[in-house]
Amino acid sequence: MAGTQSTRPADFPERTEVAIIGAGIAGCATAYFLAKAGVPVVVLEKGRIAGEQSSRNWGWVRKQGRDPRELPAIIESLKIWPTLEQEIEADIGWKQAGVTYVATTQAQMARFEEWLGFAKPYQLDSRLLSPKETDEMLGTSGERTLGALHTPSDGRAEPAKVVPAIAKAIERMGGRIIEGCAVRTLDIEAGRVTGVVTEHGRIAASSVLCAAGAWSALFNRNLGITLPQLRVRSSVLRTRPAPLVTESATWCGTFAFRRRQDGGYTIAGDGGSTFEIVPDAFRFFRPFFNALKMSRKDLRIRISGEFFRQLAMPKRWGPDDVTPFERTRVLDPDPDAAELAKALAAARATLPGFVDLQMEESWAGMIDVTPDVIPVLCAVDQPKGYFIATGFSGHGFGLGPGAGLLMSELIMKGEARVDLSAFRLGRFFDGTRMTPYAPI
Ligand SMILES: Cc1cc2nc3c(=O)[nH]c(=O)nc-3n(C[C@H](O)[C@H](O)[C@H](O)COP(=O)(O)OP(=O)(O)OC[C@H]3O[C@@H](n4cnc5c(N)ncnc54)[C@H](O)[C@@H]3O)c2cc1C
């Protein structure tokens, strides 16, 4: 469906209560809780359901190591995950088998202890493992580890299954999801949103949520709303079925792995991602300065044809113009083969149970990142009735159901059960210091 014209569905709706832009986990989880509350909702997706980040991620669902500002929201999310399969009547590969970060340096152990301090008020089950306990978990023998941070109540799910299953549940409750339908812009009257303009025509709506993932900055720029957001490319591989080492999703310094439902593992490199320099990098240099400084070790910075592709991309358009969203139905970047070969070699060399691991498939995703590496979850001041849920900065899969619940409350009642002020859009412009948090 790359950059093709799509056909207008015969029963294209003329109106709804809430229109949602983007059928990733943020858009679909919000639609799910709205539909459950009886609110008419239509989700509009330029490509296919969860075609971008939400099906390409590692599948980790974790409180562990979260930015302290995200803890109340992820705690709400982890109340939803354990019963989601029953609620939506589908197998999504949920397993509450913990998350573990292994330390190979004293500095990492100190960071883990510091994070436990941030988590203390929430009485989580996170704790430090001794080197012996870590070895027992990983089947290793001594010398390498200094211990680990472990949270038994964290979990994992199959990214390819979760959002399509939520989408089916939305439809069973009377909500609509329309694939191959890009939203071009908003309809606005007297400072209030009155609907969306799509490639197939207008849909009137009282509220609109932008959950457009890595496209949110571009969509909002056309409306005159600045959203500092950049994209980084992150590569992943999956292996053939292999013996069980541990059920816990585990970060080992040079690689990270998660047991898959098919008996293989999802594996990625040391958390490092590739940032291709694009025109927005210059536009947003100031707000991103701290994030870039902090991740200079992990981030491979490159210049490629993407710079000129984005330079040539239209930044402004009207409701009748074909937009960049119709030209790229699904963002499908090439994985970094060298980075993945390194990760696989590290996995084979580190864990005795992984010596014979064989790669089956690889892929990449474009992660949308904000300057402080936490999302934007808010109502926009102008136009009224417009909401944003985006910028999950590489950890929105686990947060997705919680973010959906909180956004549905914000849209329906004007407030959510968790204080969302840390996630307001205005923080980028009111002098708030952009301090990203990294636990490892
Ligand atoms: C390799 C990788 C590993 C990751 N690992 C983890 C992990 O283990 N745990 C974790 O919690 N998170 C992880 N993440 C992050 C997580 O996947 C994302 O934060 C989350 O999926 C973001 O969801 P979203 O709904 O905001 O965006 P997306 O899933 O990207 O969805 C946005 C959707 O909006 C659509 N769209 C955009 N513009 C328009 C438009 N104008 N009209 C219509 N549709 C539009 C897009 O086509 C897309 O489908 C990882 C991400 C990657 C790439």
PDB file of C-alpha atoms in Angstrom, residues 129-373:
ATOM      1  CA  LEU A 129      19.124  -9.353  42.249  1.00  0.00           C
ATOM      2  CA  SER A 130      22.469 -10.613  43.536  1.00  0.00           C
ATOM      3  CA  PRO A 131      25.077 -11.869  41.043  1.00  0.00           C
ATOM      4  CA  LYS A 132      24.151 -15.445  42.055  1.00  0.00           C
ATOM      5  CA  GLU A 133      20.423 -14.872  41.453  1.00  0.00           C
ATOM      6  CA  THR A 134      21.239 -13.236  38.114  1.00  0.00           C
ATOM      7  CA  ASP A 135      23.390 -16.193  37.068  1.00  0.00           C
ATOM      8  CA  GLU A 136      20.626 -18.615  38.058  1.00  0.00           C
ATOM      9  CA  MET A 137      18.138 -16.698  35.948  1.00  0.00           C
ATOM     10  CA  LEU A 138      20.362 -16.542  32.860  1.00  0.00           C
ATOM     11  CA  GLY A 139      22.194 -19.854  33.123  1.00  0.00           C
ATOM     12  CA  THR A 140      25.548 -18.054  33.339  1.00  0.00           C
ATOM     13  CA  SER A 141      28.402 -18.762  35.677  1.00  0.00           C
ATOM     14  CA  GLY A 142      29.814 -15.910  37.596  1.00  0.00           C
ATOM     15  CA  GLU A 143      32.394 -13.489  36.475  1.00  0.00           C
ATOM     16  CA  ARG A 144      30.361 -11.239  34.173  1.00  0.00           C
ATOM     17  CA  THR A 145      27.492  -9.708  36.152  1.00  0.00           C
ATOM     18  CA  LEU A 146      27.338  -7.536  39.244  1.00  0.00           C
ATOM     19  CA  GLY A 147      23.635  -8.139  39.722  1.00  0.00           C
ATOM     20  CA  ALA A 148      20.427  -6.895  38.152  1.00  0.00           C
ATOM     21  CA  LEU A 149      17.291  -4.834  38.568  1.00  0.00           C
ATOM     22  CA  HIS A 150      14.191  -7.004  38.335  1.00  0.00           C
ATOM     23  CA  THR A 151      10.442  -6.342  38.397  1.00  0.00           C
ATOM     24  CA  PRO A 152       8.389  -9.574  38.471  1.00  0.00           C
ATOM     25  CA  SER A 153       5.043  -7.822  37.821  1.00  0.00           C
ATOM     26  CA  ASP A 154       6.198  -6.349  34.484  1.00  0.00           C
ATOM     27  CA  GLY A 155       5.449  -8.348  31.367  1.00  0.00           C
ATOM     28  CA  ARG A 156       5.368  -8.744  27.649  1.00  0.00           C
ATOM     29  CA  ALA A 157       2.905  -9.200  24.802  1.00  0.00           C
ATOM     30  CA  GLU A 158       3.020  -9.884  21.068  1.00  0.00           C
ATOM     31  CA  PRO A 159       3.036  -6.509  19.255  1.00  0.00           C
ATOM     32  CA  ALA A 160       1.726  -8.027  16.015  1.00  0.00           C
ATOM     33  CA  LYS A 161      -1.408  -9.242  17.833  1.00  0.00           C
ATOM     34  CA  VAL A 162      -2.296  -6.536  20.349  1.00  0.00           C
ATOM     35  CA  VAL A 163      -3.624  -3.599  18.312  1.00  0.00           C
ATOM     36  CA  PRO A 164      -5.443  -5.693  15.650  1.00  0.00           C
ATOM     37  CA  ALA A 165      -7.240  -7.462  18.547  1.00  0.00           C
ATOM     38  CA  ILE A 166      -8.151  -4.130  20.196  1.00  0.00           C
ATOM     39  CA  ALA A 167      -9.401  -2.917  16.783  1.00  0.00           C
ATOM     40  CA  LYS A 168     -11.757  -5.903  16.492  1.00  0.00           C
ATOM     41  CA  ALA A 169     -13.078  -5.212  19.992  1.00  0.00           C
ATOM     42  CA  ILE A 170     -13.719  -1.552  19.051  1.00  0.00           C
ATOM     43  CA  GLU A 171     -15.735  -2.679  16.032  1.00  0.00           C
ATOM     44  CA  ARG A 172     -17.736  -5.176  18.090  1.00  0.00           C
ATOM     45  CA  MET A 173     -18.718  -2.254  20.346  1.00  0.00           C
ATOM     46  CA  GLY A 174     -19.888  -0.168  17.377  1.00  0.00           C
ATOM     47  CA  GLY A 175     -16.758   1.944  16.767  1.00  0.00           C
ATOM     48  CA  ARG A 176     -15.235   2.244  13.285  1.00  0.00           C
ATOM     49  CA  ILE A 177     -11.646   1.865  12.040  1.00  0.00           C
ATOM     50  CA  ILE A 178     -10.996   2.955   8.466  1.00  0.00           C
ATOM     51  CA  GLU A 179      -7.683   1.862   6.946  1.00  0.00           C
ATOM     52  CA  GLY A 180      -6.187   3.519   3.869  1.00  0.00           C
ATOM     53  CA  CYS A 181      -7.715   6.839   4.926  1.00  0.00           C
ATOM     54  CA  ALA A 182      -5.270   9.672   5.614  1.00  0.00           C
ATOM     55  CA  VAL A 183      -6.449  12.693   7.563  1.00  0.00           C
ATOM     56  CA  ARG A 184      -5.262  15.795   5.719  1.00  0.00           C
ATOM     57  CA  THR A 185      -6.249  18.475   8.200  1.00  0.00           C
ATOM     58  CA  LEU A 186      -8.884  19.624  10.702  1.00  0.00           C
ATOM     59  CA  ASP A 187     -12.099  21.505  10.119  1.00  0.00           C
ATOM     60  CA  ILE A 188     -12.109  24.445  12.517  1.00  0.00           C
ATOM     61  CA  GLU A 189     -14.886  27.015  13.114  1.00  0.00           C
ATOM     62  CA  ALA A 190     -14.665  29.924  15.549  1.00  0.00           C
ATOM     63  CA  GLY A 191     -11.649  28.433  17.317  1.00  0.00           C
ATOM     64  CA  ARG A 192     -13.260  25.003  17.762  1.00  0.00           C
ATOM     65  CA  VAL A 193     -12.672  21.732  15.995  1.00  0.00           C
ATOM     66  CA  THR A 194     -15.716  20.671  13.977  1.00  0.00           C
ATOM     67  CA  GLY A 195     -14.246  17.611  12.277  1.00  0.00           C
ATOM     68  CA  VAL A 196     -11.509  16.156  10.101  1.00  0.00           C
ATOM     69  CA  VAL A 197     -10.824  16.404   6.380  1.00  0.00           C
ATOM     70  CA  THR A 198      -9.711  13.055   5.012  1.00  0.00           C
ATOM     71  CA  GLU A 199      -8.610  11.957   1.557  1.00  0.00           C
ATOM     72  CA  HIS A 200     -12.133  10.496   1.167  1.00  0.00           C
ATOM     73  CA  GLY A 201     -14.045  13.516   2.439  1.00  0.00           C
ATOM     74  CA  ARG A 202     -15.050  15.252   5.650  1.00  0.00           C
ATOM     75  CA  ILE A 203     -16.220  13.670   8.908  1.00  0.00           C
ATOM     76  CA  ALA A 204     -17.877  16.011  11.409  1.00  0.00           C
ATOM     77  CA  ALA A 205     -16.755  15.430  15.022  1.00  0.00           C
ATOM     78  CA  SER A 206     -17.006  17.243  18.369  1.00  0.00           C
ATOM     79  CA  SER A 207     -13.468  16.192  19.351  1.00  0.00           C
ATOM     80  CA  VAL A 208     -10.385  15.059  17.438  1.00  0.00           C
ATOM     81  CA  LEU A 209      -7.373  13.193  18.820  1.00  0.00           C
ATOM     82  CA  CYS A 210      -4.032  13.256  17.017  1.00  0.00           C
ATOM     83  CA  ALA A 211      -2.315   9.909  17.700  1.00  0.00           C
ATOM     84  CA  ALA A 212      -0.248   9.986  14.529  1.00  0.00           C
ATOM     85  CA  GLY A 213       3.033   8.619  15.954  1.00  0.00           C
ATOM     86  CA  ALA A 214       6.075   9.747  13.970  1.00  0.00           C
ATOM     87  CA  TRP A 215       3.852  11.935  11.735  1.00  0.00           C
ATOM     88  CA  SER A 216       2.392  14.065  14.492  1.00  0.00           C
ATOM     89  CA  ALA A 217       4.893  16.958  14.158  1.00  0.00           C
ATOM     90  CA  LEU A 218       4.236  17.295  10.424  1.00  0.00           C
ATOM     91  CA  PHE A 219       0.443  17.093  10.826  1.00  0.00           C
ATOM     92  CA  ASN A 220       0.475  19.767  13.512  1.00  0.00           C
ATOM     93  CA  ARG A 221       2.925  22.025  11.708  1.00  0.00           C
ATOM     94  CA  ASN A 222       0.355  22.429   8.930  1.00  0.00           C
ATOM     95  CA  LEU A 223      -2.110  23.645  11.587  1.00  0.00           C
ATOM     96  CA  GLY A 224       0.432  26.169  12.913  1.00  0.00           C
ATOM     97  CA  ILE A 225       1.066  24.077  16.054  1.00  0.00           C
ATOM     98  CA  THR A 226       4.730  23.402  16.905  1.00  0.00           C
ATOM     99  CA  LEU A 227       5.382  19.926  18.291  1.00  0.00           C
ATOM    100  CA  PRO A 228       9.113  19.252  18.813  1.00  0.00           C
ATOM    101  CA  GLN A 229       9.476  15.657  17.727  1.00  0.00           C
ATOM    102  CA  LEU A 230      12.192  13.786  15.828  1.00  0.00           C
ATOM    103  CA  ARG A 231      12.462  10.232  14.495  1.00  0.00           C
ATOM    104  CA  VAL A 232      15.133   7.636  15.239  1.00  0.00           C
ATOM    105  CA  ARG A 233      15.430   4.308  13.447  1.00  0.00           C
ATOM    106  CA  SER A 234      15.611   1.219  15.621  1.00  0.00           C
ATOM    107  CA  SER A 235      16.360  -2.300  14.300  1.00  0.00           C
ATOM    108  CA  VAL A 236      15.129  -5.647  15.620  1.00  0.00           C
ATOM    109  CA  LEU A 237      15.468  -9.336  14.729  1.00  0.00           C
ATOM    110  CA  ARG A 238      13.594 -12.475  15.606  1.00  0.00           C
ATOM    111  CA  THR A 239      15.169 -15.889  15.918  1.00  0.00           C
ATOM    112  CA  ARG A 240      14.033 -19.391  15.124  1.00  0.00           C
ATOM    113  CA  PRO A 241      12.581 -21.315  18.102  1.00  0.00           C
ATOM    114  CA  ALA A 242      15.315 -21.924  20.694  1.00  0.00           C
ATOM    115  CA  PRO A 243      15.607 -23.353  24.238  1.00  0.00           C
ATOM    116  CA  LEU A 244      14.105 -21.318  27.056  1.00  0.00           C
ATOM    117  CA  VAL A 245      16.683 -19.257  28.964  1.00  0.00           C
ATOM    118  CA  THR A 246      14.306 -17.058  30.961  1.00  0.00           C
ATOM    119  CA  GLU A 247      10.731 -15.861  30.546  1.00  0.00           C
ATOM    120  CA  SER A 248      11.770 -12.399  31.769  1.00  0.00           C
ATOM    121  CA  ALA A 249      12.399  -9.763  29.104  1.00  0.00           C
ATOM    122  CA  THR A 250      16.043  -8.961  29.730  1.00  0.00           C
ATOM    123  CA  TRP A 251      18.551  -6.222  28.913  1.00  0.00           C
ATOM    124  CA  CYS A 252      22.143  -7.477  29.024  1.00  0.00           C
ATOM    125  CA  GLY A 253      24.116  -4.353  28.145  1.00  0.00           C
ATOM    126  CA  THR A 254      25.161  -5.265  24.606  1.00  0.00           C
ATOM    127  CA  PHE A 255      21.813  -6.791  23.612  1.00  0.00           C
ATOM    128  CA  ALA A 256      18.243  -7.176  24.849  1.00  0.00           C
ATOM    129  CA  PHE A 257      15.904 -10.116  24.370  1.00  0.00           C
ATOM    130  CA  ARG A 258      12.329 -11.220  24.908  1.00  0.00           C
ATOM    131  CA  ARG A 259      10.913 -14.741  24.650  1.00  0.00           C
ATOM    132  CA  ARG A 260       8.295 -14.897  21.884  1.00  0.00           C
ATOM    133  CA  GLN A 261       5.081 -16.874  21.855  1.00  0.00           C
ATOM    134  CA  ASP A 262       6.418 -18.846  18.836  1.00  0.00           C
ATOM    135  CA  GLY A 263       9.353 -20.140  20.917  1.00  0.00           C
ATOM    136  CA  GLY A 264      11.945 -17.817  19.366  1.00  0.00           C
ATOM    137  CA  TYR A 265      13.342 -14.542  20.737  1.00  0.00           C
ATOM    138  CA  THR A 266      13.002 -10.913  19.731  1.00  0.00           C
ATOM    139  CA  ILE A 267      16.508  -9.448  19.981  1.00  0.00           C
ATOM    140  CA  ALA A 268      17.927  -5.977  19.538  1.00  0.00           C
ATOM    141  CA  GLY A 269      21.214  -4.171  20.068  1.00  0.00           C
ATOM    142  CA  ASP A 270      22.293  -2.231  23.135  1.00  0.00           C
ATOM    143  CA  GLY A 271      19.394   0.220  22.877  1.00  0.00           C
ATOM    144  CA  GLY A 272      21.352   2.334  20.416  1.00  0.00           C
ATOM    145  CA  SER A 273      19.379   3.748  17.496  1.00  0.00           C
ATOM    146  CA  THR A 274      20.223   5.543  14.296  1.00  0.00           C
ATOM    147  CA  PHE A 275      19.365   9.193  13.882  1.00  0.00           C
ATOM    148  CA  GLU A 276      19.403  10.436  10.322  1.00  0.00           C
ATOM    149  CA  ILE A 277      19.994  14.172  10.204  1.00  0.00           C
ATOM    150  CA  VAL A 278      16.898  15.845   8.756  1.00  0.00           C
ATOM    151  CA  PRO A 279      15.888  19.510   8.426  1.00  0.00           C
ATOM    152  CA  ASP A 280      13.837  19.283  11.668  1.00  0.00           C
ATOM    153  CA  ALA A 281      17.071  18.442  13.551  1.00  0.00           C
ATOM    154  CA  PHE A 282      18.178  22.040  12.949  1.00  0.00           C
ATOM    155  CA  ARG A 283      14.713  23.448  13.647  1.00  0.00           C
ATOM    156  CA  PHE A 284      14.550  21.620  16.992  1.00  0.00           C
ATOM    157  CA  PHE A 285      18.247  21.720  17.909  1.00  0.00           C
ATOM    158  CA  ARG A 286      17.744  23.799  21.061  1.00  0.00           C
ATOM    159  CA  PRO A 287      14.963  21.786  22.734  1.00  0.00           C
ATOM    160  CA  PHE A 288      16.722  18.499  21.862  1.00  0.00           C
ATOM    161  CA  PHE A 289      20.175  19.597  23.035  1.00  0.00           C
ATOM    162  CA  ASN A 290      20.051  17.720  26.402  1.00  0.00           C
ATOM    163  CA  ALA A 291      18.566  14.567  24.839  1.00  0.00           C
ATOM    164  CA  LEU A 292      21.282  14.502  22.169  1.00  0.00           C
ATOM    165  CA  LYS A 293      24.011  15.109  24.760  1.00  0.00           C
ATOM    166  CA  MET A 294      22.684  12.320  26.960  1.00  0.00           C
ATOM    167  CA  SER A 295      22.404   9.764  24.157  1.00  0.00           C
ATOM    168  CA  ARG A 296      25.585  10.674  22.286  1.00  0.00           C
ATOM    169  CA  LYS A 297      27.117   7.276  23.225  1.00  0.00           C
ATOM    170  CA  ASP A 298      24.162   5.221  21.978  1.00  0.00           C
ATOM    171  CA  LEU A 299      23.012   7.233  18.996  1.00  0.00           C
ATOM    172  CA  ARG A 300      24.592   6.679  15.587  1.00  0.00           C
ATOM    173  CA  ILE A 301      24.168   9.952  13.715  1.00  0.00           C
ATOM    174  CA  ARG A 302      24.088   9.748   9.916  1.00  0.00           C
ATOM    175  CA  ILE A 303      23.310  11.908   6.958  1.00  0.00           C
ATOM    176  CA  SER A 304      21.482  10.225   4.110  1.00  0.00           C
ATOM    177  CA  GLY A 305      19.014  10.852   1.287  1.00  0.00           C
ATOM    178  CA  GLU A 306      16.339  11.252   3.985  1.00  0.00           C
ATOM    179  CA  PHE A 307      17.547  14.835   4.543  1.00  0.00           C
ATOM    180  CA  PHE A 308      16.658  15.816   0.997  1.00  0.00           C
ATOM    181  CA  ARG A 309      13.442  13.744   0.937  1.00  0.00           C
ATOM    182  CA  GLN A 310      12.197  15.615   3.993  1.00  0.00           C
ATOM    183  CA  LEU A 311      13.451  18.938   2.646  1.00  0.00           C
ATOM    184  CA  ALA A 312      11.370  18.392  -0.495  1.00  0.00           C
ATOM    185  CA  MET A 313       8.294  17.282   1.482  1.00  0.00           C
ATOM    186  CA  PRO A 314       5.493  19.862   1.551  1.00  0.00           C
ATOM    187  CA  LYS A 315       5.114  21.564   4.957  1.00  0.00           C
ATOM    188  CA  ARG A 316       1.817  23.301   4.197  1.00  0.00           C
ATOM    189  CA  TRP A 317      -1.194  22.077   2.309  1.00  0.00           C
ATOM    190  CA  GLY A 318      -4.900  22.666   2.019  1.00  0.00           C
ATOM    191  CA  PRO A 319      -7.827  20.269   2.380  1.00  0.00           C
ATOM    192  CA  ASP A 320      -7.858  19.427  -1.326  1.00  0.00           C
ATOM    193  CA  ASP A 321      -4.147  18.675  -1.660  1.00  0.00           C
ATOM    194  CA  VAL A 322      -2.623  15.207  -1.680  1.00  0.00           C
ATOM    195  CA  THR A 323      -0.521  15.107   1.515  1.00  0.00           C
ATOM    196  CA  PRO A 324       2.693  13.322   2.577  1.00  0.00           C
ATOM    197  CA  PHE A 325       0.467  10.937   4.583  1.00  0.00           C
ATOM    198  CA  GLU A 326      -1.015   9.572   1.356  1.00  0.00           C
ATOM    199  CA  ARG A 327       2.427   9.290  -0.237  1.00  0.00           C
ATOM    200  CA  THR A 328       3.843   7.034   2.520  1.00  0.00           C
ATOM    201  CA  ARG A 329       1.146   4.660   3.698  1.00  0.00           C
ATOM    202  CA  VAL A 330       3.494   2.684   5.981  1.00  0.00           C
ATOM    203  CA  LEU A 331       6.903   3.859   7.265  1.00  0.00           C
ATOM    204  CA  ASP A 332       9.048   0.784   6.676  1.00  0.00           C
ATOM    205  CA  PRO A 333      12.739   1.673   7.133  1.00  0.00           C
ATOM    206  CA  ASP A 334      15.525  -0.812   6.367  1.00  0.00           C
ATOM    207  CA  PRO A 335      17.016  -2.527   9.410  1.00  0.00           C
ATOM    208  CA  ASP A 336      20.689  -1.950  10.218  1.00  0.00           C
ATOM    209  CA  ALA A 337      22.173  -5.368   9.319  1.00  0.00           C
ATOM    210  CA  ALA A 338      25.576  -4.673  10.897  1.00  0.00           C
ATOM    211  CA  GLU A 339      24.005  -3.574  14.188  1.00  0.00           C
ATOM    212  CA  LEU A 340      21.822  -6.699  14.291  1.00  0.00           C
ATOM    213  CA  ALA A 341      24.738  -9.020  13.472  1.00  0.00           C
ATOM    214  CA  LYS A 342      26.561  -7.459  16.440  1.00  0.00           C
ATOM    215  CA  ALA A 343      23.573  -7.993  18.734  1.00  0.00           C
ATOM    216  CA  LEU A 344      23.184 -11.637  17.688  1.00  0.00           C
ATOM    217  CA  ALA A 345      26.908 -12.279  18.156  1.00  0.00           C
ATOM    218  CA  ALA A 346      26.749 -10.698  21.632  1.00  0.00           C
ATOM    219  CA  ALA A 347      23.755 -12.867  22.574  1.00  0.00           C
ATOM    220  CA  ARG A 348      25.524 -16.037  21.414  1.00  0.00           C
ATOM    221  CA  ALA A 349      28.717 -15.114  23.248  1.00  0.00           C
ATOM    222  CA  THR A 350      27.064 -14.041  26.514  1.00  0.00           C
ATOM    223  CA  LEU A 351      24.460 -16.686  27.310  1.00  0.00           C
ATOM    224  CA  PRO A 352      25.272 -20.408  27.083  1.00  0.00           C
ATOM    225  CA  GLY A 353      21.637 -21.089  26.146  1.00  0.00           C
ATOM    226  CA  PHE A 354      21.967 -18.833  23.092  1.00  0.00           C
ATOM    227  CA  VAL A 355      25.057 -20.352  21.400  1.00  0.00           C
ATOM    228  CA  ASP A 356      23.011 -21.805  18.554  1.00  0.00           C
ATOM    229  CA  LEU A 357      20.592 -18.897  18.028  1.00  0.00           C
ATOM    230  CA  GLN A 358      19.651 -18.410  14.357  1.00  0.00           C
ATOM    231  CA  MET A 359      18.096 -15.265  12.920  1.00  0.00           C
ATOM    232  CA  GLU A 360      14.794 -15.757  11.061  1.00  0.00           C
ATOM    233  CA  GLU A 361      13.741 -12.199  10.166  1.00  0.00           C
ATOM    234  CA  SER A 362      14.701  -8.566  10.773  1.00  0.00           C
ATOM    235  CA  TRP A 363      12.924  -5.221  10.547  1.00  0.00           C
ATOM    236  CA  ALA A 364      13.131  -1.637  11.758  1.00  0.00           C
ATOM    237  CA  GLY A 365      10.773   1.018  13.063  1.00  0.00           C
ATOM    238  CA  MET A 366      10.874   4.792  13.300  1.00  0.00           C
ATOM    239  CA  ILE A 367      10.566   5.834  16.939  1.00  0.00           C
ATOM    240  CA  ASP A 368       9.085   9.279  17.583  1.00  0.00           C
ATOM    241  CA  VAL A 369      11.038  11.138  20.267  1.00  0.00           C
ATOM    242  CA  THR A 370      10.368  14.330  22.227  1.00  0.00           C
ATOM    243  CA  PRO A 371      13.074  16.534  23.810  1.00  0.00           C
ATOM    244  CA  ASP A 372      12.467  15.160  27.336  1.00  0.00           C
ATOM    245  CA  VAL A 373      11.716  11.613  26.134  1.00  0.00           C
TER     246      VAL A 373
END
